[in-house]
Coordinates of N, CA and C in Angstrom, one line a residue:
X1 N -19.5 27.0 -21.9 CA -19.0 25.7 -21.7 C -19.5 25.2 -20.4
X2 N -20.0 24.0 -20.4 CA -20.7 23.4 -19.2 C -19.6 22.7 -18.4
X3 N -19.8 22.7 -17.1 CA -18.9 22.0 -16.1 C -19.0 20.5 -16.2
X4 N -18.1 19.8 -15.5 CA -18.2 18.3 -15.5 C -19.5 17.8 -15.0
X5 N -19.9 16.7 -15.5 CA -21.1 16.1 -15.1 C -21.0 15.5 -13.7
X6 N -22.0 15.9 -12.8 CA -21.9 15.4 -11.4 C -21.9 13.9 -11.3
X7 N -22.6 13.2 -12.2 CA -22.6 11.7 -12.1 C -21.3 11.2 -12.5
X8 N -20.6 11.8 -13.5 CA -19.3 11.4 -13.9 C -18.3 11.6 -12.8
X9 N -18.4 12.7 -12.1 CA -17.5 13.0 -11.0 C -17.7 12.0 -9.9
X10 N -18.9 11.7 -9.6 CA -19.2 10.7 -8.5 C -18.7 9.4 -8.9
X11 N -18.8 9.0 -10.2 CA -18.3 7.7 -10.7 C -16.8 7.7 -10.5
X12 N -16.2 8.7 -11.0 CA -14.7 8.7 -11.0 C -14.2 8.7 -9.6
X13 N -14.9 9.3 -8.7 CA -14.4 9.4 -7.3 C -14.6 8.1 -6.5
X14 N -15.7 7.3 -6.8 CA -16.1 6.2 -6.0 C -16.1 4.8 -6.7
X15 N -16.0 4.8 -8.0 CA -16.3 3.5 -8.7 C -15.3 2.4 -8.3
X16 N -14.1 2.7 -8.1 CA -13.1 1.7 -7.8 C -13.4 1.1 -6.4
X17 N -13.7 1.9 -5.5 CA -14.0 1.4 -4.1 C -15.2 0.6 -4.1
X18 N -16.3 1.1 -4.8 CA -17.5 0.3 -4.8 C -17.4 -1.0 -5.6
X19 N -16.6 -0.9 -6.7 CA -16.4 -2.2 -7.4 C -15.7 -3.2 -6.6
X20 N -14.7 -2.8 -5.8 CA -13.9 -3.8 -4.9 C -14.9 -4.3 -3.9
X21 N -15.7 -3.5 -3.3 CA -16.7 -3.9 -2.3 C -17.6 -4.9 -2.9
X22 N -18.2 -4.6 -4.1 CA -19.1 -5.5 -4.7 C -18.5 -6.8 -5.1
X23 N -17.2 -6.8 -5.6 CA -16.6 -8.0 -6.0 C -16.3 -8.9 -4.8
X24 N -16.0 -8.3 -3.6 CA -15.8 -9.1 -2.4 C -17.2 -9.7 -2.0
X25 N -18.2 -8.9 -2.1 CA -19.6 -9.4 -1.7 C -20.2 -10.4 -2.7
X26 N -20.1 -10.1 -4.0 CA -20.7 -11.0 -5.0 C -19.8 -12.1 -5.5
X27 N -18.6 -11.8 -5.6 CA -17.6 -12.8 -6.1 C -17.7 -13.1 -7.6
X28 N -18.5 -12.3 -8.4 CA -18.7 -12.6 -9.8 C -18.6 -11.2 -10.5
X29 N -17.7 -11.1 -11.4 CA -17.5 -9.8 -12.1 C -18.7 -9.4 -12.9
X30 N -19.4 -10.4 -13.6 CA -20.6 -10.0 -14.4 C -21.7 -9.4 -13.5
X31 N -21.9 -10.0 -12.3 CA -22.9 -9.5 -11.4 C -22.5 -8.1 -10.9
X32 N -21.2 -7.9 -10.6 CA -20.7 -6.6 -10.2 C -21.0 -5.6 -11.2
X33 N -20.7 -5.9 -12.5 CA -20.9 -4.9 -13.5 C -22.4 -4.6 -13.6
X34 N -23.3 -5.6 -13.5 CA -24.7 -5.4 -13.5 C -25.2 -4.4 -12.4
X35 N -24.7 -4.7 -11.2 CA -25.0 -3.9 -10.0 C -24.5 -2.5 -10.2
X36 N -23.3 -2.3 -10.7 CA -22.7 -1.0 -10.9 C -23.5 -0.2 -11.9
X37 N -24.0 -0.9 -13.0 CA -24.8 -0.2 -14.0 C -26.1 0.2 -13.4
X38 N -26.7 -0.7 -12.6 CA -28.0 -0.4 -12.0 C -27.9 0.8 -11.0
X39 N -26.8 0.8 -10.3 CA -26.5 1.9 -9.4 C -26.4 3.2 -10.1
X40 N -25.6 3.2 -11.2 CA -25.4 4.4 -12.0 C -26.7 4.9 -12.6
X41 N -27.5 4.0 -13.1 CA -28.8 4.4 -13.6 C -29.8 5.0 -12.6
X42 N -29.7 4.4 -11.4 CA -30.6 4.9 -10.3 C -30.1 6.3 -9.9
X43 N -28.8 6.5 -9.8 CA -28.4 7.9 -9.5 C -28.7 8.9 -10.6
X44 N -28.5 8.4 -11.9 CA -28.8 9.3 -13.0 C -30.3 9.7 -13.0
X45 N -31.2 8.8 -12.6 CA -32.6 9.1 -12.6 C -32.9 10.0 -11.4
X46 N -32.1 10.0 -10.3 CA -32.4 10.8 -9.1 C -31.1 11.3 -8.5
X47 N -30.5 12.3 -9.2 CA -29.2 12.8 -8.7 C -29.3 13.5 -7.3
X48 N -30.5 13.9 -6.9 CA -30.6 14.5 -5.6 C -30.2 13.5 -4.5
X49 N -30.2 12.2 -4.7 CA -29.8 11.2 -3.8 C -28.4 11.5 -3.3
X50 N -27.5 11.9 -4.2 CA -26.1 12.1 -3.9 C -25.9 13.5 -3.4
X51 N -26.6 14.5 -3.9 CA -26.5 15.9 -3.5 C -26.9 16.1 -2.0
X52 N -27.8 15.3 -1.6 CA -28.3 15.4 -0.2 C -27.6 14.5 0.8
X53 N -26.7 13.7 0.3 CA -26.0 12.8 1.2 C -25.0 13.4 2.1
X54 N -25.0 13.0 3.4 CA -24.0 13.5 4.3 C -22.7 12.9 4.1
X55 N -22.7 11.6 3.7 CA -21.4 10.8 3.4 C -21.7 10.1 2.1
X56 N -21.2 10.7 1.0 CA -21.5 10.2 -0.3 C -21.0 8.7 -0.5
X57 N -19.8 8.4 -0.1 CA -19.3 7.1 -0.3 C -20.1 6.1 0.5
X58 N -20.4 6.4 1.8 CA -21.2 5.5 2.6 C -22.6 5.2 2.0
X59 N -23.2 6.3 1.5 CA -24.5 6.1 0.8 C -24.4 5.2 -0.4
X60 N -23.4 5.4 -1.2 CA -23.2 4.6 -2.4 C -23.0 3.2 -2.1
X61 N -22.2 2.9 -1.1 CA -21.9 1.5 -0.7 C -23.2 0.9 -0.1
X62 N -23.9 1.7 0.7 CA -25.2 1.1 1.2 C -26.2 0.8 0.1
X63 N -26.3 1.7 -0.9 CA -27.1 1.4 -2.1 C -26.6 0.2 -2.9
X64 N -25.3 0.1 -3.0 CA -24.7 -1.0 -3.8 C -25.0 -2.3 -3.0
X65 N -24.8 -2.3 -1.7 CA -25.1 -3.4 -0.8 C -26.5 -3.9 -1.0
X66 N -27.5 -3.0 -1.0 CA -28.9 -3.4 -1.2 C -29.1 -4.0 -2.6
X67 N -28.5 -3.4 -3.6 CA -28.7 -3.9 -4.9 C -28.0 -5.3 -5.1
X68 N -26.8 -5.4 -4.4 CA -26.1 -6.7 -4.5 C -26.9 -7.8 -3.8
X69 N -27.6 -7.5 -2.8 CA -28.5 -8.5 -2.1 C -29.6 -9.0 -3.1
X70 N -30.1 -8.0 -3.8 CA -31.1 -8.3 -4.8 C -30.5 -9.2 -5.9
X71 N -29.3 -8.9 -6.3 CA -28.6 -9.6 -7.4 C -28.3 -11.1 -6.9
X72 N -28.0 -11.2 -5.7 CA -27.8 -12.6 -5.1 C -29.1 -13.4 -5.1
X73 N -30.1 -12.7 -4.8 CA -31.4 -13.4 -4.8 C -31.8 -13.9 -6.2
X74 N -31.5 -13.0 -7.2 CA -31.8 -13.3 -8.6 C -30.9 -14.5 -9.0
X75 N -29.6 -14.4 -8.7 CA -28.7 -15.4 -9.0 C -29.0 -16.8 -8.4
X76 N -29.4 -16.7 -7.1 CA -29.8 -18.0 -6.5 C -31.1 -18.6 -7.1
X77 N -32.0 -17.7 -7.5 CA -33.2 -18.2 -8.2 C -32.8 -18.9 -9.5
X78 N -31.9 -18.2 -10.3 CA -31.5 -18.8 -11.6 C -30.7 -20.1 -11.3
X79 N -29.9 -20.2 -10.3 CA -29.2 -21.4 -10.0 C -30.1 -22.5 -9.7
X80 N -31.1 -22.2 -8.8 CA -32.1 -23.3 -8.5 C -32.8 -23.8 -9.7
X81 N -33.1 -22.9 -10.6 CA -33.8 -23.2 -11.9 C -32.9 -24.1 -12.7
X82 N -31.6 -23.7 -12.8 CA -30.6 -24.5 -13.6 C -30.4 -25.9 -13.0
X83 N -30.4 -26.0 -11.7 CA -30.2 -27.3 -11.1 C -31.4 -28.1 -11.3
X84 N -32.6 -27.5 -11.2 CA -33.8 -28.2 -11.5 C -33.9 -28.8 -12.9
X85 N -33.2 -28.1 -13.8 CA -33.2 -28.5 -15.2 C -32.0 -29.5 -15.5
X86 N -31.2 -29.7 -14.5 CA -30.1 -30.6 -14.6 C -28.8 -30.0 -15.1
X87 N -28.8 -28.7 -15.2 CA -27.6 -28.0 -15.7 C -26.7 -27.7 -14.5
X88 N -25.5 -28.1 -14.5 CA -24.5 -27.9 -13.5 C -23.3 -27.2 -14.0
X89 N -22.8 -26.2 -13.3 CA -21.7 -25.5 -13.7 C -20.4 -26.1 -13.0
X90 N -19.4 -26.2 -13.7 CA -18.2 -26.8 -13.1 C -17.2 -25.6 -12.8
X91 N -16.5 -25.7 -11.7 CA -15.5 -24.7 -11.3 C -14.2 -25.3 -11.6
X92 N -13.2 -24.4 -12.0 CA -11.9 -24.8 -12.2 C -11.0 -23.7 -11.8
X93 N -9.8 -24.0 -11.4 CA -8.9 -23.0 -11.0 C -7.6 -23.2 -11.7
X94 N -7.0 -22.1 -12.0 CA -5.7 -22.1 -12.7 C -4.6 -22.6 -11.8
X95 N -3.7 -23.4 -12.3 CA -2.5 -23.8 -11.5 C -1.3 -22.9 -12.1
X96 N -0.7 -22.2 -11.3 CA 0.5 -21.4 -11.7 C 1.5 -21.3 -10.6
X97 N 2.7 -21.0 -11.0 CA 3.7 -20.7 -10.0 C 3.7 -19.2 -9.7
X98 N 3.5 -18.9 -8.5 CA 3.4 -17.5 -8.0 C 4.6 -17.2 -7.1
X99 N 4.9 -16.0 -7.0 CA 5.9 -15.6 -6.0 C 5.3 -15.8 -4.6
X100 N 6.1 -15.8 -3.6 CA 5.6 -16.0 -2.2 C 4.6 -14.9 -1.8
X101 N 4.8 -13.7 -2.2 CA 3.9 -12.6 -1.9 C 2.5 -12.8 -2.6
X102 N 2.6 -13.2 -3.8 CA 1.3 -13.5 -4.5 C 0.6 -14.7 -3.9
X103 N 1.4 -15.7 -3.5 CA 0.8 -16.9 -2.9 C 0.1 -16.5 -1.6
X104 N 0.8 -15.7 -0.8 CA 0.2 -15.2 0.5 C -1.1 -14.5 0.2
X105 N -1.0 -13.6 -0.8 CA -2.2 -12.8 -1.1 C -3.4 -13.7 -1.5
X106 N -3.1 -14.6 -2.4 CA -4.1 -15.6 -2.9 C -4.7 -16.4 -1.7
X107 N -3.8 -16.9 -0.8 CA -4.3 -17.6 0.3 C -5.2 -16.8 1.2
X108 N -4.8 -15.5 1.4 CA -5.6 -14.6 2.2 C -6.9 -14.4 1.6
X109 N -6.9 -14.1 0.3 CA -8.2 -13.9 -0.4 C -9.1 -15.1 -0.4
X110 N -8.5 -16.3 -0.5 CA -9.3 -17.6 -0.4 C -9.8 -17.7 1.0
X111 N -9.0 -17.4 2.0 CA -9.5 -17.5 3.4 C -10.7 -16.6 3.6
X112 N -10.6 -15.4 3.1 CA -11.7 -14.4 3.3 C -12.9 -14.9 2.6
X113 N -12.8 -15.5 1.5 CA -14.0 -16.0 0.8 C -14.7 -17.1 1.6
X114 N -14.0 -17.8 2.5 CA -14.7 -18.8 3.3 C -15.4 -18.3 4.4
X115 N -15.2 -17.0 4.8 CA -15.9 -16.4 5.9 C -17.4 -16.2 5.5
X116 N -18.2 -16.1 6.5 CA -19.6 -15.8 6.3 C -19.6 -14.4 5.6
X117 N -20.5 -14.1 4.7 CA -20.6 -12.9 4.0 C -20.6 -11.7 4.9
X118 N -21.4 -11.7 6.0 CA -21.5 -10.6 6.9 C -20.2 -10.2 7.5
X119 N -19.3 -11.2 7.8 CA -18.0 -11.0 8.3 C -17.0 -10.4 7.3
X120 N -17.0 -11.1 6.1 CA -16.1 -10.6 5.1 C -16.4 -9.2 4.6
X121 N -17.7 -8.8 4.6 CA -18.0 -7.5 4.1 C -17.5 -6.5 5.2
X122 N -17.7 -6.7 6.4 CA -17.2 -5.8 7.5 C -15.7 -5.7 7.4
X123 N -15.0 -6.8 7.2 CA -13.5 -6.8 7.1 C -13.1 -6.0 5.9
X124 N -13.8 -6.2 4.8 CA -13.5 -5.4 3.6 C -13.7 -3.9 3.9
X125 N -14.8 -3.5 4.4 CA -15.0 -2.1 4.7 C -14.0 -1.5 5.7
X126 N -13.6 -2.3 6.7 CA -12.7 -1.8 7.7 C -11.3 -1.7 7.1
X127 N -10.8 -2.7 6.4 CA -9.4 -2.8 6.0 C -9.2 -2.1 4.6
X128 N -10.1 -2.4 3.7 CA -9.9 -1.8 2.3 C -10.4 -0.4 2.2
X129 N -11.6 -0.2 2.7 CA -12.2 1.1 2.6 C -11.8 2.0 3.8
X130 N -11.2 1.5 4.8 CA -10.7 2.2 5.9 C -11.8 3.0 6.6
X131 N -13.0 2.3 6.8 CA -14.1 2.9 7.5 C -14.0 2.6 8.9
X132 N -14.5 3.5 9.7 CA -14.6 3.2 11.2 C -15.8 2.3 11.4
X133 N -15.9 1.7 12.6 CA -17.0 0.8 12.9 C -18.3 1.6 12.8
X134 N -18.3 2.8 13.2 CA -19.5 3.6 13.1 C -19.9 3.8 11.6
X135 N -19.0 4.0 10.7 CA -19.3 4.2 9.3 C -19.8 2.8 8.7
X136 N -19.1 1.8 9.1 CA -19.5 0.4 8.7 C -21.0 0.2 9.1
X137 N -21.2 0.5 10.4 CA -22.6 0.3 10.9 C -23.6 1.1 10.1
X138 N -23.3 2.3 9.8 CA -24.3 3.1 9.1 C -24.5 2.6 7.7
X139 N -23.4 2.2 7.1 CA -23.4 1.7 5.7 C -24.3 0.4 5.6
X140 N -24.1 -0.5 6.6 CA -24.8 -1.8 6.5 C -26.1 -1.8 7.3
X141 N -26.5 -0.7 7.9 CA -27.7 -0.6 8.7 C -27.6 -1.6 9.9
X142 N -26.5 -1.6 10.6 CA -26.3 -2.5 11.8 C -25.8 -1.6 12.9
X143 N -25.7 -2.1 14.1 CA -25.1 -1.4 15.2 C -23.6 -1.4 15.1
X144 N -22.9 -0.4 15.7 CA -21.5 -0.4 15.7 C -20.9 -1.7 16.5
X145 N -21.6 -2.1 17.5 CA -21.2 -3.3 18.2 C -21.3 -4.5 17.4
X146 N -22.3 -4.6 16.6 CA -22.5 -5.7 15.6 C -21.3 -5.7 14.6
X147 N -21.0 -4.5 14.1 CA -20.0 -4.4 13.1 C -18.6 -4.8 13.8
X148 N -18.4 -4.4 15.0 CA -17.1 -4.7 15.7 C -17.1 -6.2 15.9
X149 N -18.2 -6.8 16.4 CA -18.1 -8.3 16.7 C -17.9 -9.1 15.4
X150 N -18.6 -8.7 14.3 CA -18.4 -9.4 13.0 C -16.9 -9.3 12.6
X151 N -16.4 -8.1 12.7 CA -15.0 -8.0 12.4 C -14.1 -8.9 13.3
X152 N -14.3 -8.8 14.6 CA -13.5 -9.6 15.5 C -13.6 -11.1 15.2
X153 N -14.8 -11.6 15.0 CA -15.0 -13.0 14.7 C -14.4 -13.4 13.3
X154 N -14.5 -12.5 12.4 CA -13.9 -12.8 11.1 C -12.4 -12.8 11.1
X155 N -11.8 -11.9 11.9 CA -10.3 -11.9 12.0 C -9.8 -13.1 12.7
X156 N -10.6 -13.5 13.8 CA -10.2 -14.8 14.5 C -10.2 -16.0 13.6
X157 N -11.3 -16.1 12.7 CA -11.4 -17.2 11.8 C -10.2 -17.1 10.8
X158 N -9.9 -15.9 10.3 CA -8.7 -15.8 9.4 C -7.4 -16.3 10.1
X159 N -7.2 -15.9 11.3 CA -6.0 -16.3 12.1 C -6.0 -17.9 12.1
X160 N -7.1 -18.5 12.4 CA -7.1 -20.0 12.4 C -6.9 -20.6 11.0
X161 N -7.5 -20.0 10.0 CA -7.4 -20.5 8.7 C -6.0 -20.4 8.1
X162 N -5.3 -19.3 8.5 CA -4.0 -19.0 8.0 C -2.8 -19.4 8.9
X163 N -3.2 -20.0 10.0 CA -2.1 -20.4 11.0 C -1.0 -21.3 10.3
X164 N -1.5 -22.2 9.5 CA -0.5 -23.1 8.8 C 0.4 -22.3 7.9
X165 N -0.1 -21.3 7.2 CA 0.7 -20.5 6.3 C 1.7 -19.7 7.2
X166 N 1.3 -19.2 8.3 CA 2.1 -18.4 9.2 C 3.3 -19.3 9.7
X167 N 3.0 -20.6 10.1 CA 4.0 -21.5 10.5 C 5.0 -21.8 9.4
X168 N 4.4 -22.0 8.2 CA 5.3 -22.3 7.0 C 6.2 -21.1 6.7
X169 N 5.8 -19.9 6.8 CA 6.6 -18.7 6.6 C 7.7 -18.5 7.7
X170 N 7.2 -18.8 8.9 CA 8.1 -18.5 10.1 C 9.3 -19.5 10.0

């Protein structure tokens, strides 16, 4: 009997965290699924990438980040082509009554979406992935000081964006 597949183990261990990271970065579930599939295919073709990693999760997030950037470039190119052809997509949002906690969570998520991508990604990695600034820096190929300043600027913007919500709750 053969042991568990290493790719399957890696997927089970990290998929949820990478999916959340990509969803924050890309904002589109279809793009996230595409990047996740590409990432899995890349690892399946070269499993030594994971075996030789010092920090498996950081490596996977870094790989996902790079592939997400490529996906954004492809999406932007498609969008420009659609606009050039006169095709416009309309956005709509559901109106529903939510509990206060859900409302706060939605307002926070909306506020994070307004941040520059570089700040929202650092905030996601710090708060959701519980990475240190050093780990964030290694994952995104930036300096720890840059990671810390992006986090600080992002948190300050969130404070300003959510000030009215805080006043309303208080």
